[in-house]
Short mmCIF file of C-alpha atoms in Angstrom, two decimals:
data_model
loop_
_atom_site.label_atom_id
_atom_site.label_comp_id
_atom_site.label_asym_id
_atom_site.label_seq_id
_atom_site.Cartn_x
_atom_site.Cartn_y
_atom_site.Cartn_z
CA MET E 142 106.77 85.28 129.09
CA SER E 143 109.18 87.96 127.78
CA LYS E 144 109.08 89.08 124.18
CA PRO E 145 111.84 88.05 121.77
CA LEU E 146 114.51 90.68 121.27
CA ALA E 147 115.86 91.81 117.89
CA LEU E 148 119.01 93.79 117.14
CA LEU E 149 118.55 96.32 114.29
CA ILE E 150 121.66 97.82 112.70
CA ASP E 151 121.37 100.63 110.14
CA ASP E 152 122.52 104.21 109.79
CA GLU E 153 119.28 105.32 108.20
CA PRO E 154 116.77 106.42 110.88
CA ASP E 155 113.77 105.79 108.52
CA ILE E 156 114.77 102.18 107.91
CA LEU E 157 115.31 101.58 111.70
CA GLU E 158 111.94 103.03 112.42
CA LEU E 159 110.20 100.88 109.80
CA LEU E 160 111.87 97.70 111.05
CA GLU E 161 111.08 98.51 114.69
CA LEU E 162 107.42 99.25 113.94
CA THR E 163 106.92 96.03 111.89
CA LEU E 164 108.60 93.87 114.51
CA GLY E 165 106.63 95.63 117.32
CA ARG E 166 103.40 94.52 115.64
CA MET E 167 104.80 90.98 115.71
CA GLN E 168 105.35 91.24 119.50
CA VAL E 169 109.13 91.47 119.05
CA ASP E 170 111.09 94.13 120.96
CA ALA E 171 114.04 95.85 119.31
CA ARG E 172 117.36 97.48 120.19
CA LYS E 173 118.73 99.85 117.56
CA ALA E 174 122.30 100.55 116.54
CA LYS E 175 123.54 103.14 114.01
CA ASN E 176 126.96 101.63 113.49
CA GLN E 177 129.10 98.61 114.11
CA GLY E 178 130.55 99.89 117.43
CA GLU E 179 127.07 100.35 118.99
CA ALA E 180 126.02 96.90 117.74
CA LEU E 181 129.01 95.07 119.21
CA ALA E 182 128.37 96.86 122.57
CA LEU E 183 124.71 95.74 122.58
CA LEU E 184 125.72 92.15 121.72
CA LYS E 185 127.89 92.03 124.87
CA THR E 186 125.02 93.08 127.17
CA GLU E 187 121.89 91.39 125.77
CA SER E 188 120.75 88.13 124.18
CA PHE E 189 119.09 88.49 120.77
CA ALA E 190 116.66 86.15 118.97
CA ILE E 191 117.57 87.78 115.62
CA CYS E 192 119.82 90.42 114.15
CA LEU E 193 119.08 92.48 111.06
CA THR E 194 122.04 94.48 109.71
CA ASP E 195 122.62 96.82 106.77
CA MET E 196 125.56 95.98 104.49
CA ARG E 197 127.00 99.47 104.53
CA LEU E 198 127.78 100.97 107.92
CA PRO E 199 129.68 104.18 108.78
CA ASP E 200 132.52 102.26 110.61
CA GLY E 201 132.54 98.92 108.68
CA ASP E 202 130.28 96.58 106.81
CA GLY E 203 127.58 94.05 107.63
CA LEU E 204 129.81 91.11 106.70
CA GLN E 205 131.97 91.82 109.70
CA ILE E 206 128.84 91.71 111.89
CA VAL E 207 127.81 88.38 110.34
CA LYS E 208 131.25 86.84 110.96
CA HIS E 209 131.40 88.20 114.50
CA ILE E 210 127.99 86.79 115.41
CA GLN E 211 128.83 83.44 113.77
CA GLN E 212 131.99 83.22 115.90
CA HIS E 213 130.73 84.54 119.24
CA TYR E 214 126.87 84.11 119.19
CA PRO E 215 126.20 81.18 116.82
CA GLN E 216 122.65 80.68 118.13
CA THR E 217 121.62 84.20 116.94
CA PRO E 218 120.49 84.15 113.31
CA VAL E 219 121.58 87.26 111.41
CA ALA E 220 120.03 88.56 108.17
CA MET E 221 121.67 91.03 105.75
CA ILE E 222 119.90 94.07 104.30
CA THR E 223 121.30 94.90 100.88
CA ALA E 224 120.59 97.40 98.09
CA TYR E 225 118.23 96.09 95.36
CA GLY E 226 120.17 94.16 92.71
CA SER E 227 123.17 93.48 94.96
CA LEU E 228 122.95 89.74 94.51
CA ASP E 229 126.69 89.23 94.87
CA THR E 230 126.65 90.96 98.23
CA ALA E 231 123.70 88.84 99.45
CA ILE E 232 125.42 85.65 98.36
CA ASN E 233 128.66 86.62 100.04
CA ALA E 234 126.71 87.24 103.24
CA LEU E 235 125.01 83.80 103.02
CA LYS E 236 128.38 82.15 102.50
CA ALA E 237 129.76 83.97 105.58
CA GLY E 238 126.91 82.49 107.64
CA ALA E 239 123.98 84.85 107.27
CA PHE E 240 120.62 83.22 107.94
CA ASP E 241 118.93 85.09 105.05
CA PHE E 242 118.84 88.43 103.35
CA LEU E 243 116.46 91.33 102.50
CA THR E 244 116.67 93.89 99.73
CA LYS E 245 115.84 97.58 99.87
CA PRO E 246 113.16 98.84 99.67
CA VAL E 247 112.19 96.34 102.34
CA ASP E 248 109.20 94.14 101.50
CA LEU E 249 107.24 93.96 104.76
CA GLN E 250 105.64 90.64 103.99
CA ARG E 251 109.05 89.16 103.24
CA LEU E 252 110.41 90.74 106.42
CA ARG E 253 107.65 89.08 108.51
CA GLU E 254 108.30 85.70 106.91
CA LEU E 255 112.03 85.98 107.60
CA VAL E 256 111.54 87.01 111.26
CA ASN E 257 109.02 84.18 111.77
CA HIS E 258 111.50 81.60 110.40
CA ALA E 259 114.29 83.04 112.64
CA LEU E 260 112.11 82.87 115.76
CA ARG E 261 111.28 79.23 115.06
CA LEU E 262 115.03 78.45 115.22
CA GLN E 263 114.99 79.13 118.97
CA VAL E 264 113.15 75.78 119.52
CA THR E 265 115.15 73.61 117.04
CA SER E 266 117.98 71.45 118.29
CA PRO E 267 121.57 72.66 117.90
CA ALA E 268 124.08 71.09 115.49
CA THR E 269 125.41 67.77 116.70
CA SER E 270 127.48 64.83 115.36
CA GLN E 271 125.46 62.40 117.46
CA PRO E 272 122.41 60.71 115.90
CA ASP E 273 119.06 61.14 117.64
CA ILE E 274 116.12 58.72 117.64
CA ASP E 275 114.47 60.29 114.57
CA ASP E 276 117.67 60.60 112.53
CA PRO E 277 117.19 58.61 109.28
CA ILE E 278 120.89 58.97 108.39
CA LEU E 279 122.61 55.86 109.73
CA GLY E 280 126.24 55.51 110.58
CA GLU E 281 128.87 56.28 113.21
CA SER E 282 131.89 56.87 110.91
CA GLU E 283 133.78 60.10 110.91
CA PRO E 284 132.41 61.15 107.45
CA ILE E 285 128.83 60.65 108.70
CA ALA E 286 129.58 62.47 112.01
CA ARG E 287 130.95 65.37 109.92
CA LEU E 288 127.94 65.30 107.64
CA ARG E 289 125.61 65.32 110.65
CA ARG E 290 127.34 68.40 112.06
CA GLN E 291 127.07 70.19 108.72
CA ILE E 292 123.37 69.29 108.43
CA GLY E 293 122.70 70.61 111.92
CA LYS E 294 124.40 73.92 111.05
CA LEU E 295 122.93 74.33 107.52
CA SER E 296 119.42 73.50 108.67
CA ARG E 297 119.47 76.84 110.58
CA SER E 298 120.14 78.79 107.37
CA GLN E 299 117.74 79.78 104.61
CA ALA E 300 120.50 79.86 102.00
CA PRO E 301 120.07 77.79 98.81
CA LEU E 302 122.03 74.58 99.21
CA TYR E 303 123.56 72.29 96.63
CA ILE E 304 123.81 68.67 97.75
CA SER E 305 126.39 66.76 95.69
CA GLY E 306 127.09 63.06 95.76
CA GLU E 307 127.02 59.83 93.77
CA SER E 308 123.79 58.08 92.75
CA GLY E 309 122.37 56.08 95.67
CA SER E 310 124.39 57.88 98.37
CA GLY E 311 121.31 59.36 100.07
CA LYS E 312 121.04 62.97 98.83
CA GLU E 313 117.24 63.13 99.28
CA LEU E 314 117.57 61.67 102.73
CA VAL E 315 120.00 64.49 103.61
CA ALA E 316 117.60 67.08 102.11
CA ARG E 317 114.72 65.73 104.17
CA ARG E 318 116.85 65.87 107.34
CA ILE E 319 117.79 69.51 106.75
CA HIS E 320 114.13 70.32 106.31
CA GLN E 321 113.17 68.32 109.44
CA LEU E 322 115.68 70.14 111.64
CA GLY E 323 114.98 73.65 110.29
CA PRO E 324 112.37 76.31 111.02
CA ARG E 325 110.23 75.12 108.07
CA SER E 326 109.75 71.61 109.43
CA GLU E 327 105.99 71.97 109.95
CA GLN E 328 105.52 73.10 106.34
CA PRO E 329 105.66 70.88 103.20
CA PHE E 330 108.82 69.15 101.90
CA VAL E 331 108.28 68.81 98.10
CA PRO E 332 110.85 66.53 96.25
CA VAL E 333 111.04 66.80 92.48
CA ASN E 334 113.02 64.55 90.04
CA CYS E 335 113.77 67.04 87.31
CA GLY E 336 114.62 64.22 84.90
CA ALA E 337 111.17 62.69 85.23
CA ILE E 338 109.17 65.71 83.97
CA PRO E 339 108.69 65.97 80.14
CA ALA E 340 110.28 69.23 78.87
CA GLU E 341 107.00 70.55 77.41
CA LEU E 342 105.22 70.24 80.83
CA MET E 343 107.99 71.70 82.98
CA GLU E 344 106.84 75.32 83.21
CA SER E 345 103.31 74.25 84.11
CA GLU E 346 104.53 71.69 86.66
CA PHE E 347 106.92 74.14 88.34
CA PHE E 348 104.82 77.37 88.28
CA GLY E 349 101.22 76.09 87.80
CA HIS E 350 98.74 77.12 85.10
CA ARG E 351 95.38 78.82 84.65
CA LYS E 352 92.30 77.15 83.24
CA GLY E 353 92.27 77.27 79.44
CA SER E 354 95.90 78.33 79.16
CA PHE E 355 96.60 75.26 76.88
CA THR E 356 94.75 72.20 75.59
CA GLY E 357 93.94 69.98 78.57
CA ALA E 358 94.09 72.75 81.16
CA VAL E 359 90.54 72.17 82.39
CA ALA E 360 91.11 73.89 85.75
CA ASP E 361 93.57 76.15 87.60
CA LYS E 362 96.49 74.12 88.94
CA PRO E 363 99.13 75.27 91.44
CA GLY E 364 102.77 74.37 90.60
CA LEU E 365 105.46 72.82 92.68
CA PHE E 366 106.69 76.17 93.97
CA GLN E 367 103.23 76.98 95.27
CA ALA E 368 102.90 73.45 96.75
CA ALA E 369 106.12 73.99 98.74
CA SER E 370 105.20 77.53 99.88
CA GLY E 371 106.42 78.11 103.43
CA GLY E 372 108.46 74.86 103.23
CA THR E 373 111.28 73.36 101.24
CA LEU E 374 111.51 72.53 97.49
CA PHE E 375 114.06 69.87 96.69
CA LEU E 376 115.16 69.69 93.10
CA ASP E 377 116.85 66.31 92.48
CA GLU E 378 118.87 65.82 89.30
CA VAL E 379 118.77 69.55 88.60
CA ALA E 380 121.40 69.06 85.85
CA ASP E 381 118.61 67.55 83.78
CA LEU E 382 116.73 70.78 83.39
CA PRO E 383 116.68 72.11 79.80
CA LEU E 384 118.39 75.48 79.32
CA ALA E 385 115.08 77.29 78.59
CA MET E 386 113.73 76.03 81.96
CA GLN E 387 116.98 77.04 83.71
CA VAL E 388 116.33 80.72 82.73
CA LYS E 389 112.81 80.62 84.20
CA LEU E 390 113.99 78.90 87.41
CA LEU E 391 116.75 81.56 87.85
CA ARG E 392 114.18 84.33 87.66
CA ALA E 393 111.87 82.54 90.11
CA ILE E 394 114.78 82.24 92.60
CA GLN E 395 115.89 85.81 92.22
CA GLU E 396 112.45 87.43 92.39
CA LYS E 397 111.02 84.93 94.90
CA ALA E 398 107.98 84.92 92.67
CA VAL E 399 106.48 82.69 89.95
CA ARG E 400 104.20 83.40 86.98
CA PRO E 401 101.69 80.60 86.25
CA VAL E 402 101.25 79.68 82.59
CA GLY E 403 98.35 81.72 81.13
CA THR E 404 98.65 84.80 83.34
CA GLN E 405 100.74 87.98 83.42
CA GLN E 406 100.48 88.15 87.19
CA GLU E 407 103.41 87.03 89.39
CA GLU E 408 102.73 85.28 92.67
CA SER E 409 105.22 85.63 95.51
CA VAL E 410 106.53 82.31 96.90
CA ASP E 411 108.41 81.63 100.12
CA VAL E 412 110.44 78.46 99.73
CA ARG E 413 113.87 77.27 100.71
CA LEU E 414 115.55 75.69 97.66
CA LEU E 415 117.70 72.56 97.98
CA CYS E 416 119.16 71.11 94.76
CA ALA E 417 121.06 67.90 94.01
CA THR E 418 122.60 65.95 91.21
CA HIS E 419 125.01 63.02 90.85
CA ARG E 420 126.77 64.85 88.00
CA ASP E 421 129.66 67.30 88.27
CA LEU E 422 127.70 70.54 87.97
CA ALA E 423 130.83 72.68 87.41
CA ALA E 424 131.71 70.38 84.52
CA GLU E 425 128.18 70.77 83.14
CA VAL E 426 128.65 74.58 83.27
CA ALA E 427 131.99 74.28 81.43
CA ALA E 428 130.37 72.08 78.77
CA GLY E 429 127.62 74.67 78.21
CA ASN E 430 124.85 72.38 79.50
CA PHE E 431 124.10 74.36 82.62
CA ARG E 432 123.85 78.14 83.07
CA GLN E 433 126.76 79.64 85.09
CA ASP E 434 124.47 82.26 86.66
CA LEU E 435 122.01 79.60 87.88
CA PHE E 436 124.85 77.47 89.20
CA TYR E 437 126.17 80.50 91.08
CA ARG E 438 122.74 81.09 92.56
CA ILE E 439 121.95 77.53 93.71
CA ASN E 440 125.47 76.71 94.77
CA VAL E 441 125.71 79.23 97.57
CA ILE E 442 126.75 76.43 99.89
CA GLU E 443 127.74 72.92 98.73
CA LEU E 444 127.20 69.89 100.97
CA LYS E 445 128.94 66.68 99.90
CA VAL E 446 127.42 63.33 100.76
CA PRO E 447 130.17 60.73 101.16
CA PRO E 448 130.01 57.57 99.04
CA LEU E 449 129.58 54.30 100.92
CA ARG E 450 133.17 53.15 100.09
CA GLU E 451 134.46 56.09 102.16
CA ARG E 452 132.52 54.92 105.25
CA ARG E 453 132.83 51.16 105.05
CA GLU E 454 132.66 50.86 108.88
CA ASP E 455 128.94 51.86 108.58
CA ILE E 456 128.13 48.81 106.39
CA PRO E 457 127.30 46.35 109.20
CA LEU E 458 124.90 48.81 110.84
CA LEU E 459 123.26 49.68 107.52
CA ALA E 460 122.95 46.01 106.60
CA THR E 461 121.30 45.18 110.00
CA ARG E 462 118.79 47.96 109.57
CA ILE E 463 117.98 47.04 105.99
CA LEU E 464 117.43 43.37 106.95
CA GLN E 465 115.28 44.47 109.89
CA ARG E 466 113.13 46.57 107.61
CA LEU E 467 112.77 43.70 105.08
CA ALA E 468 111.77 41.28 107.87
CA GLU E 469 109.18 43.72 109.27
CA ARG E 470 107.71 44.17 105.82
CA SER E 471 107.45 40.47 105.32
CA HIS E 472 106.28 39.73 108.90
CA ASP E 473 109.13 37.28 109.14
CA SER E 474 112.18 36.70 111.36
CA GLN E 475 115.30 38.72 110.66
CA PRO E 476 118.21 36.69 109.18
CA GLU E 477 121.75 37.18 110.38
CA LEU E 478 124.75 37.94 108.18
CA SER E 479 127.49 35.28 108.32
CA VAL E 480 131.08 36.49 108.93
CA GLU E 481 131.95 35.60 105.33
CA ALA E 482 128.97 37.50 103.94
CA ARG E 483 129.87 40.52 106.00
CA GLU E 484 133.43 40.38 104.80
CA ARG E 485 132.28 40.14 101.26
CA LEU E 486 130.20 43.34 101.67
CA LEU E 487 133.07 45.10 103.41
CA ASN E 488 135.47 44.35 100.56
CA TYR E 489 133.10 45.60 97.83
CA ARG E 490 133.36 49.18 96.39
CA PHE E 491 129.61 49.76 95.95
CA PRO E 492 129.42 51.90 92.85
CA GLY E 493 125.64 52.20 93.54
CA ASN E 494 126.22 53.16 97.18
CA VAL E 495 123.48 52.59 99.84
CA ARG E 496 120.84 51.96 97.23
CA GLU E 497 122.95 49.11 95.77
CA LEU E 498 123.45 47.72 99.32
CA GLU E 499 119.68 47.71 99.76
CA ASN E 500 119.15 45.89 96.43
CA ILE E 501 121.90 43.25 97.23
CA LEU E 502 120.43 42.51 100.60
CA GLU E 503 116.88 42.36 99.33
CA ARG E 504 117.95 39.78 96.75
CA ALA E 505 119.87 37.83 99.36
CA TYR E 506 117.00 37.98 101.86
CA THR E 507 114.66 36.59 99.15
CA LEU E 508 117.05 33.80 98.06
CA CYS E 509 118.52 32.58 101.35
CA GLU E 510 117.01 29.36 102.64
CA SER E 511 117.91 29.65 106.31
CA ASP E 512 118.08 32.26 109.12
CA CYS E 513 121.62 33.09 108.05
CA ILE E 514 122.66 34.92 104.85
CA ASN E 515 125.94 33.28 103.60
CA ALA E 516 128.55 34.61 101.27
CA ASP E 517 127.01 32.63 98.33
CA ASP E 518 123.73 34.57 98.84
CA ILE E 519 125.51 37.91 98.35
CA GLN E 520 125.50 38.50 94.61
CA LEU E 521 127.77 41.45 93.70
CA SER E 522 127.82 43.00 90.28
CA GLY E 523 131.09 42.51 88.42
CA THR E 524 132.28 39.69 90.74
CA SER E 525 130.64 36.62 89.20
CA ALA E 526 133.40 35.86 86.77
CA SER E 527 137.16 35.74 87.31
CA PRO E 528 139.43 37.86 85.05
CA ASP E 529 140.62 34.65 83.30
CA LYS E 530 137.08 33.65 82.45
CA ALA E 531 136.26 37.06 81.25
CA ALA E 532 139.28 37.22 79.02
CA ALA E 533 138.41 33.73 77.64
CA GLY E 534 134.96 35.06 76.76
CA LEU E 535 136.43 37.79 74.54
CA ASP E 536 137.02 35.21 71.84
CA GLN E 537 133.25 34.72 71.47
CA ILE E 538 132.52 38.48 70.97
CA ASP E 539 132.05 39.50 67.37
CA SER E 540 130.93 43.10 68.03
CA LEU E 541 131.66 44.92 71.34
CA GLU E 542 128.74 47.30 70.71
CA ASP E 543 126.23 44.44 70.24
CA TYR E 544 127.69 42.70 73.27
CA LEU E 545 127.31 45.78 75.48
CA ASP E 546 123.79 46.49 74.10
CA ASN E 547 122.79 42.96 75.06
CA ILE E 548 124.05 43.48 78.68
CA GLU E 549 122.21 46.84 78.81
CA ARG E 550 119.01 45.30 77.46
CA LYS E 551 119.07 42.50 80.09
CA ALA E 552 119.66 45.00 82.87
CA LEU E 553 116.75 47.24 81.65
CA GLU E 554 114.40 44.25 81.30
CA HIS E 555 115.34 42.96 84.73
CA ALA E 556 114.73 46.38 86.29
CA LEU E 557 111.37 46.77 84.53
CA GLU E 558 110.24 43.27 85.58
CA GLU E 559 111.26 43.98 89.21
CA THR E 560 109.19 47.20 89.24
CA ARG E 561 106.26 45.74 87.22
CA TRP E 562 107.12 47.99 84.30
CA ASN E 563 106.87 51.19 86.31
CA LYS E 564 109.40 53.21 84.30
CA THR E 565 109.95 55.90 86.96
CA ALA E 566 110.76 53.23 89.59
CA ALA E 567 112.90 51.35 87.08
CA ALA E 568 114.90 54.53 86.38
CA LYS E 569 115.47 55.09 90.05
CA ARG E 570 116.42 51.41 90.53
CA LEU E 571 119.12 51.77 87.86
CA GLY E 572 120.32 55.20 88.99
CA LEU E 573 119.17 56.83 85.72
CA THR E 574 117.11 59.85 84.98
CA PHE E 575 113.67 59.19 83.54
CA ARG E 576 114.73 60.87 80.34
CA SER E 577 117.82 58.75 80.04
CA LEU E 578 115.78 55.56 80.59
CA ARG E 579 113.30 56.51 77.85
CA TYR E 580 116.23 57.21 75.46
CA ARG E 581 117.82 53.80 76.23
CA LEU E 582 114.52 51.95 75.85
CA LYS E 583 113.97 53.58 72.50
CA LYS E 584 117.48 52.87 71.34
CA LEU E 585 117.15 49.15 72.22
CA GLY E 586 113.61 48.79 70.89
CA LEU E 587 112.05 48.25 74.29
CA ASP E 588 109.72 51.29 74.31
CA ASP E 589 106.52 49.51 73.30
#
């Protein structure tokens, strides 16, 4: 079997020699180019498993190489080599389609990790809009086909990714799929709900701690970054991070290293970072709640997950799969949806998206008394009373605040009862952060 072939582009002979030597020890052959012209000529004659290019070249720049390879040789991952501290340059390269980047002086361990990830891409499937057997993202609508194509393309990159979308739209599912299709698929996928970690424990949870570093630290403990090493770290509800933690996270991302609580030593970590939130992160930056430099760093590429109301044609397929899953879990027969029940679902806006559809169908599955779910079994929020009845009820409201508090209290109690008072599960059920749930419970006197 022939060795993989790398294209190395740099006008510094010492750098070329170092790269060639390191790759040679990894059983990777290399072709060297001192400028853009030589590189383009080599690309025409040979097929490369990876390309490493310097940013500054005598007859152009590395960004032109990145764009050229993206257009003509999209299966070849290309990594940019930039001067230390040139973060803007690296981010521009990632946005242009670079697989990853290295800074000078080149860290050989980091180089080996990057090359290994690139070589693994040769056996992953190309981007496609067609679902495969293992695809957990259900749907055949155009928004989902487009999302599938984007996932296939972005799974080949190592760039930080910001997944935006409404609560319940499936952001974690998208993150898992990106990990599954990428070169890190055999390594851990570590999801973290940033809103569920108490502020005082965040640094220890993210970066780990040493025995005796604080009261209760009875042993060394690795953090979430260490747990995800070699794989993917998914930070859900990243907008809930306190500003002090945002500073530490930014440093960890930039330095690709973390410092456990109780030590001065930094540990290098190799993770791909995926972040998500249902909030408008740009608005959070404008309001001063989220650091602009961190936003710039994690939002190298944004991937938008469409809400369910923008892909209504997928509702019947989703409903069938959800009911199938419920029946399998109950070891029972799968009920059908009546035409009227289907129409009722298709005409609903689903503010809670797929998660709300799952909850509605679980309730209908539990309540229906036959093998067919009828329209009456489909209980949609906000549709139980007509506008006339709602208006008539206003006469009986003395205080709008008390009235709304009462509605909120009932919803919280119902969610807690459904989840057997598991507050983390109840928060997820309601589309709230854990911190927001705690605040509401305290406000309404339900925090006993």
